[in-house]
Short mmCIF file of C-alpha atoms in Angstrom, two decimals:
data_model
loop_
_atom_site.label_atom_id
_atom_site.label_comp_id
_atom_site.label_asym_id
_atom_site.label_seq_id
_atom_site.Cartn_x
_atom_site.Cartn_y
_atom_site.Cartn_z
CA MET A 1 -9.50 -14.49 -2.48
CA LEU A 2 -7.76 -14.76 -5.60
CA GLN A 3 -4.06 -14.51 -5.84
CA GLY A 4 -0.90 -13.79 -8.16
CA LYS A 5 -1.76 -14.14 -11.94
CA GLU A 6 -4.78 -15.32 -11.25
CA LEU A 7 -6.27 -11.88 -9.84
CA ILE A 8 -4.44 -10.40 -13.15
CA LEU A 9 -6.35 -12.89 -15.04
CA ALA A 10 -9.54 -11.74 -13.37
CA THR A 11 -9.16 -8.03 -14.04
CA LYS A 12 -8.74 -8.51 -17.75
CA ALA A 13 -13.20 -8.32 -18.02
CA PHE A 14 -12.58 -4.62 -16.71
CA ALA A 15 -9.20 -4.18 -19.60
CA LYS A 16 -11.93 -2.74 -21.67
CA GLU A 17 -12.51 0.86 -22.84
CA HIS A 18 -16.06 2.74 -23.28
CA ARG A 19 -14.90 4.49 -26.92
CA SER A 20 -17.21 7.11 -25.81
CA ARG A 21 -16.83 7.96 -22.20
CA SER A 22 -12.93 8.53 -23.44
CA TRP A 23 -13.19 10.77 -25.90
CA TYR A 24 -15.95 12.30 -23.55
CA VAL A 25 -14.05 12.74 -20.39
CA THR A 26 -10.47 14.07 -23.04
CA ILE A 27 -12.41 16.61 -24.57
CA SER A 28 -14.87 18.02 -21.47
CA THR A 29 -11.51 18.31 -19.64
CA ALA A 30 -9.17 19.88 -22.17
CA ILE A 31 -12.14 22.31 -22.35
CA LEU A 32 -12.47 23.03 -18.42
CA LEU A 33 -8.65 23.29 -18.66
CA ILE A 34 -8.75 25.83 -21.50
CA ALA A 35 -11.94 27.63 -19.91
CA ALA A 36 -9.41 27.77 -16.20
CA ILE A 37 -6.31 29.12 -18.09
CA VAL A 38 -8.67 32.05 -20.45
CA GLY A 39 -10.15 32.89 -16.88
CA ALA A 40 -6.81 33.43 -15.25
CA VAL A 41 -5.61 35.78 -17.88
CA ALA A 42 -8.64 37.26 -18.19
CA THR A 43 -9.99 40.81 -17.66
CA ILE A 44 -11.94 39.80 -14.60
CA PRO A 45 -11.70 40.61 -10.54
CA LEU A 46 -8.20 38.74 -9.22
CA ILE A 47 -10.28 36.66 -6.44
CA LEU A 48 -11.20 34.83 -9.69
CA ARG A 49 -8.44 34.92 -11.48
CA ILE A 50 -6.95 33.24 -8.85
CA GLY A 51 -9.40 30.60 -8.68
CA CYS A 52 -9.15 29.72 -11.81
CA SER A 53 -5.69 29.41 -11.57
CA LEU A 54 -6.17 26.92 -9.00
CA LEU A 55 -8.59 25.25 -10.58
CA ALA A 56 -6.14 24.99 -13.62
CA THR A 57 -4.14 23.56 -11.55
CA LEU A 58 -6.00 20.29 -10.69
CA LEU A 59 -7.34 20.47 -14.18
CA LEU A 60 -3.74 20.20 -15.88
CA VAL A 61 -3.56 17.03 -13.05
CA ARG A 62 -6.77 15.46 -14.04
CA MET A 63 -5.69 15.66 -17.53
CA PHE A 64 -1.76 14.66 -16.99
CA VAL A 65 -3.64 11.40 -16.07
CA ILE A 66 -5.74 10.80 -19.40
CA TYR A 67 -2.54 11.68 -20.79
CA HIS A 68 -0.67 8.09 -18.85
CA ASP A 69 -3.66 6.31 -19.98
CA PHE A 70 -3.42 7.06 -23.48
CA LEU A 71 0.54 5.78 -23.73
CA HIS A 72 -0.92 3.00 -21.62
CA PHE A 73 -2.88 2.29 -24.90
CA THR A 74 -5.68 2.20 -22.43
CA ILE A 75 -7.93 4.11 -23.84
CA LEU A 76 -8.28 6.31 -27.30
CA LYS A 77 -5.49 3.94 -28.76
CA GLY A 78 -4.79 4.15 -32.54
CA SER A 79 -7.00 7.17 -32.68
CA SER A 80 -5.32 9.23 -35.48
CA LEU A 81 -7.54 12.47 -33.57
CA ALA A 82 -5.87 11.19 -29.68
CA LYS A 83 -2.45 11.34 -30.69
CA PRO A 84 -1.74 14.63 -31.60
CA ILE A 85 -3.47 16.02 -29.00
CA PHE A 86 -1.97 13.68 -26.74
CA SER A 87 1.25 14.91 -27.76
CA PHE A 88 0.73 18.48 -27.69
CA PHE A 89 -0.77 18.18 -24.21
CA GLY A 90 2.74 16.02 -23.61
CA MET A 91 4.91 18.57 -24.86
CA TYR A 92 2.87 21.26 -23.41
CA THR A 93 3.73 19.69 -19.80
CA LEU A 94 7.43 19.00 -20.00
CA ASN A 95 6.26 15.07 -20.30
CA PRO A 96 7.09 14.74 -23.81
CA PRO A 97 5.72 10.93 -25.46
CA SER A 98 9.74 9.37 -26.34
CA ILE A 99 10.81 9.63 -22.85
CA TRP A 100 7.87 9.32 -20.63
CA LYS A 101 6.53 5.81 -22.53
CA ARG A 102 9.83 4.67 -21.91
CA SER A 103 10.26 5.47 -18.42
CA HIS A 104 7.45 4.51 -17.35
CA ASP A 105 7.14 1.43 -18.91
CA HIS A 106 10.29 0.40 -17.19
CA HIS A 107 8.78 1.99 -14.14
CA HIS A 108 6.01 -0.83 -14.32
CA LYS A 109 8.08 -3.50 -15.16
CA HIS A 110 9.91 -3.27 -12.35
CA ASN A 111 8.25 -1.35 -9.99
CA SER A 112 9.78 -2.10 -6.54
CA LYS A 113 13.04 -3.66 -7.63
CA LEU A 114 15.62 -2.66 -5.27
CA HIS A 115 18.19 -2.79 -8.23
CA THR A 116 16.25 -0.88 -11.13
CA SER A 117 13.63 1.33 -8.82
CA SER A 118 15.00 4.49 -10.30
CA ILE A 119 14.44 4.49 -13.38
CA GLY A 120 11.54 6.47 -14.09
CA SER A 121 11.35 6.47 -10.00
CA PHE A 122 12.45 7.87 -7.08
CA PRO A 123 15.36 6.23 -6.07
CA ILE A 124 15.74 3.83 -3.30
CA MET A 125 19.09 2.85 -1.68
CA THR A 126 19.30 0.28 1.67
CA LYS A 127 20.76 0.89 4.42
CA GLU A 128 23.28 -1.58 3.76
CA LYS A 129 24.28 0.50 0.30
CA PHE A 130 23.79 4.37 2.30
CA LEU A 131 26.77 3.55 4.91
CA GLN A 132 28.81 2.19 2.10
CA VAL A 133 28.93 5.24 -0.07
CA SER A 134 30.53 8.45 0.24
CA LYS A 135 29.49 11.46 1.11
CA SER A 136 28.81 13.70 -2.22
CA GLU A 137 27.03 10.19 -2.97
CA ARG A 138 24.80 10.65 -0.05
CA LYS A 139 23.83 14.28 -0.40
CA LEU A 140 22.86 13.65 -4.04
CA TYR A 141 20.50 10.67 -2.94
CA LEU A 142 19.35 12.11 0.01
CA PHE A 143 18.71 15.81 -2.37
CA SER A 144 16.65 13.37 -4.53
CA ARG A 145 14.16 12.40 -2.11
CA HIS A 146 14.12 16.02 0.13
CA PRO A 147 10.51 17.58 -0.17
CA LEU A 148 12.08 20.51 -1.24
CA THR A 149 13.02 18.91 -4.76
CA ILE A 150 9.55 17.15 -4.96
CA ALA A 151 7.62 20.23 -3.97
CA ALA A 152 10.17 22.27 -7.09
CA GLY A 153 8.84 19.15 -9.49
CA TYR A 154 8.58 21.49 -12.27
CA PHE A 155 12.02 22.24 -12.06
CA THR A 156 13.74 19.05 -11.23
CA VAL A 157 11.87 16.49 -12.82
CA PHE A 158 10.37 17.78 -15.11
CA VAL A 159 12.18 20.51 -16.91
CA TRP A 160 15.78 18.69 -15.75
CA GLY A 161 14.71 15.31 -15.75
CA MET A 162 12.09 14.77 -18.31
CA THR A 163 13.36 17.33 -20.93
CA LEU A 164 17.08 18.66 -20.99
CA ARG A 165 18.09 15.49 -19.44
CA SER A 166 16.76 13.43 -21.78
CA LEU A 167 18.12 15.61 -24.83
CA ILE A 168 21.64 15.92 -23.55
CA LYS A 169 21.70 12.17 -22.96
CA ASN A 170 20.05 11.36 -26.43
CA PRO A 171 19.27 13.99 -28.64
CA ALA A 172 18.45 11.72 -32.11
CA LYS A 173 16.40 9.70 -29.69
CA HIS A 174 14.60 12.07 -27.56
CA TRP A 175 14.22 15.43 -29.60
CA ASP A 176 10.60 15.50 -28.79
CA SER A 177 12.67 17.00 -25.60
CA ALA A 178 13.61 19.96 -27.63
CA VAL A 179 10.36 20.27 -29.18
CA ALA A 180 9.00 20.54 -25.62
CA LEU A 181 10.76 22.66 -24.26
CA ILE A 182 10.44 25.18 -27.05
CA LEU A 183 6.60 24.79 -27.50
CA HIS A 184 6.23 25.20 -23.20
CA TYR A 185 8.33 27.96 -23.26
CA GLY A 186 7.17 29.96 -26.56
CA ILE A 187 3.87 29.60 -24.79
CA GLY A 188 4.59 31.08 -21.71
CA ILE A 189 6.37 34.47 -23.39
CA GLY A 190 3.50 35.17 -25.56
CA ILE A 191 0.99 34.68 -22.65
CA LEU A 192 3.45 37.22 -20.79
CA LEU A 193 4.20 39.60 -24.04
CA GLY A 194 0.17 39.47 -24.79
CA PHE A 195 -1.62 39.86 -21.62
CA GLY A 196 1.88 40.78 -18.86
CA TRP A 197 3.26 39.46 -15.96
CA LEU A 198 0.09 38.80 -13.98
CA SER A 199 -1.11 36.78 -16.46
CA PHE A 200 1.99 35.04 -17.21
CA PHE A 201 2.15 34.30 -13.84
CA LEU A 202 -1.54 32.90 -12.99
CA GLY A 203 -2.12 31.67 -16.35
CA PHE A 204 1.42 30.04 -16.79
CA PHE A 205 3.89 29.45 -14.32
CA LEU A 206 1.61 28.90 -11.27
CA PRO A 207 -0.89 26.19 -12.40
CA THR A 208 2.35 24.78 -14.17
CA PHE A 209 4.59 24.63 -10.84
CA LEU A 210 1.78 23.30 -8.45
CA SER A 211 0.23 20.83 -11.05
CA SER A 212 3.96 19.54 -11.42
CA ALA A 213 4.73 19.49 -7.58
CA PHE A 214 1.27 17.75 -6.39
CA GLY A 215 1.86 15.14 -9.39
CA ALA A 216 5.62 14.77 -8.23
CA TYR A 217 3.88 14.10 -4.36
CA LEU A 218 1.16 11.62 -5.97
CA PHE A 219 4.43 9.60 -7.18
CA TYR A 220 6.59 9.44 -4.82
CA ALA A 221 4.01 8.49 -2.06
CA GLN A 222 2.32 6.56 -4.32
CA HIS A 223 6.15 3.67 -4.05
CA ASN A 224 7.36 5.55 -0.85
CA PHE A 225 4.87 5.02 2.45
CA PRO A 226 5.18 3.49 5.45
CA THR A 227 4.48 -0.02 4.77
CA ALA A 228 5.85 -0.56 1.25
CA THR A 229 7.86 -3.01 0.74
CA PHE A 230 10.39 -3.70 -1.53
CA PHE A 231 12.80 -6.58 -2.83
CA ASP A 232 15.88 -8.07 -4.92
CA LYS A 233 15.99 -10.02 -7.78
CA GLU A 234 14.29 -13.36 -6.20
CA GLY A 235 11.94 -12.18 -4.41
CA TRP A 236 9.88 -10.21 -6.41
CA SER A 237 6.89 -10.63 -8.51
CA TYR A 238 5.00 -8.30 -10.95
CA ILE A 239 1.64 -8.81 -8.48
CA GLY A 240 3.78 -8.74 -5.49
CA ALA A 241 5.12 -5.25 -6.38
CA ALA A 242 1.41 -4.26 -7.36
CA LEU A 243 -0.23 -5.10 -4.12
CA GLU A 244 2.75 -4.43 -1.69
CA SER A 245 4.70 -1.74 -2.95
CA SER A 246 1.87 0.80 -4.67
CA SER A 247 -0.70 1.67 -2.66
CA HIS A 248 -4.29 2.94 -2.54
CA MET A 249 -4.04 6.48 -1.55
CA LYS A 250 -7.44 7.54 -0.23
CA MET A 251 -9.02 11.17 -1.40
CA SER A 252 -11.87 12.90 -1.22
CA MET A 253 -14.73 12.08 -3.88
CA PRO A 254 -13.65 15.77 -5.48
CA MET A 255 -9.91 14.66 -5.50
CA ARG A 256 -10.30 10.93 -6.63
CA TRP A 257 -11.93 13.02 -9.85
CA PHE A 258 -9.51 15.60 -10.22
CA THR A 259 -6.84 12.89 -9.74
CA GLY A 260 -8.51 10.55 -12.13
CA ASN A 261 -8.82 7.77 -9.89
CA ILE A 262 -5.02 7.10 -9.88
CA GLY A 263 -5.10 6.61 -5.76
CA TYR A 264 -5.74 3.60 -6.87
CA HIS A 265 -2.54 3.28 -7.73
CA HIS A 266 -2.47 -0.71 -6.23
CA ILE A 267 -4.50 -1.65 -8.63
CA HIS A 268 -3.15 0.44 -12.15
CA HIS A 269 -0.10 -1.40 -11.33
CA THR A 270 -2.42 -4.78 -11.21
CA ASN A 271 -3.27 -4.23 -14.57
CA ALA A 272 -2.46 -1.05 -16.44
CA ARG A 273 -4.95 -1.34 -19.19
CA ILE A 274 -8.06 -0.91 -17.09
CA PRO A 275 -8.74 2.45 -18.05
CA PHE A 276 -8.75 5.07 -15.37
CA TYR A 277 -12.61 6.04 -14.78
CA ARG A 278 -13.01 1.99 -14.09
CA LEU A 279 -10.31 1.64 -10.81
CA PRO A 280 -13.55 2.04 -8.52
CA GLU A 281 -15.69 -0.37 -10.48
CA VAL A 282 -12.54 -2.70 -10.22
CA TYR A 283 -12.32 -1.78 -6.17
CA GLY A 284 -15.87 -2.48 -5.10
CA GLU A 285 -15.36 -5.76 -7.18
CA PHE A 286 -12.66 -7.59 -5.74
CA PRO A 287 -11.94 -7.87 -1.67
CA GLU A 288 -8.26 -8.05 -2.68
CA PHE A 289 -8.11 -5.11 -3.64
CA GLN A 290 -10.16 -3.60 -0.38
CA GLN A 291 -6.88 -4.73 1.91
CA ALA A 292 -4.76 -2.75 0.19
CA LYS A 293 -1.97 -0.95 2.01
CA THR A 294 -2.93 2.93 2.21
CA THR A 295 -2.45 6.08 2.83
CA SER A 296 -3.98 9.65 2.10
CA LEU A 297 -3.11 13.16 1.69
CA HIS A 298 -3.13 14.67 4.99
CA PRO A 299 -0.56 16.05 6.74
CA LYS A 300 0.06 13.29 9.09
CA ASP A 301 0.35 10.41 6.25
CA ILE A 302 2.58 13.06 4.05
CA HIS A 303 5.01 14.06 7.07
CA ALA A 304 5.24 9.84 7.19
CA CYS A 305 5.91 9.85 3.73
CA PHE A 306 8.82 12.52 3.57
CA GLN A 307 10.32 10.43 6.43
CA LEU A 308 11.26 7.85 4.56
CA LYS A 309 14.70 7.40 3.32
CA LEU A 310 16.19 4.13 3.23
CA TRP A 311 14.75 0.10 2.96
CA ASP A 312 16.70 -1.90 5.56
CA PRO A 313 15.89 -5.29 4.70
CA GLU A 314 16.37 -6.60 8.70
CA LYS A 315 13.02 -4.97 9.41
CA GLY A 316 11.60 -5.16 6.10
CA ARG A 317 10.41 -1.49 5.65
CA MET A 318 11.80 1.83 4.80
CA ILE A 319 13.20 3.42 8.13
CA SER A 320 14.25 7.42 8.01
CA LEU A 321 17.53 8.97 8.95
CA LYS A 322 17.28 9.13 12.64
CA GLU A 323 16.59 4.99 12.67
CA ILE A 324 20.30 4.51 10.94
CA LYS A 325 22.69 3.20 13.89
CA GLU A 326 26.59 3.03 12.69
CA PRO A 327 30.08 3.89 14.78
CA ALA A 328 31.38 7.24 14.06
CA GLY A 329 28.35 9.36 13.21
CA LEU A 330 29.00 9.10 9.82
CA VAL A 331 25.71 10.37 8.78
CA GLN A 332 24.89 13.27 11.23
CA HIS A 333 26.72 15.77 8.59
CA VAL A 334 24.92 14.58 5.70
#
């Protein structure tokens, strides 16, 4: 069984794209996405339009994973054609390249570190710190991890977190956030004025809202699951964070396709240069990855993930608010 750096080095043989396949998955997914959106706004029976809207939701998730691989320089690196395609997609989905890449690269370098894990990810507090901070700080922390906050990821994560906040903090550095907002809502208004409210809802708002919620939950649950481990500065290692703090989210074959194999998240964090379409290949090749910590999209597992609020170093696991014991009942009214 390979461990540590040996395991990372062994995956390098798979960190090579098949250029023609990268183009195929990009173009085919883009065509299917455009067709689904067109179907959602077309003059066809309502049930078919709803079906196209839901299909567009899932295809947005798949296309985002492909975009995510491109920004990791995993696929189509150096392509002058791919760059404008993905830049357009990133801004349309309110994930402008500058802020997404900066925050996501930080996430990969500091995944599961207690002192910096909140950058590019959902914040993590220890039980001790939570009991020390003010009531307002507790409320803000719990709000950021609340199921409704994640379900409203379109507004909380993407409109605010990825675009407005980055634009307000550093407009010169993140000017593409302004472009993203203009492009995104320009397209939405165009659909509204050209095709009406129903087309706006089915062809623009519903797919964007649902895919944002799904994407926000995937990102949350991939690092916030019952057996996830978090580290302080001394105990952290890159491979440890990949295998101990990144889940293998078990999914059906259709969902693996729509999510671009992102469920093999522990492998992705071991080596982000492995193309998403080769992750199952790596999983089958290495027994080390087959023993990963798991979660799933089963309602029971979703509920379990949402119950997790704080890291308890003494228990060595995430705990719920109900598990906190303190004098004077300070948590009862949070």
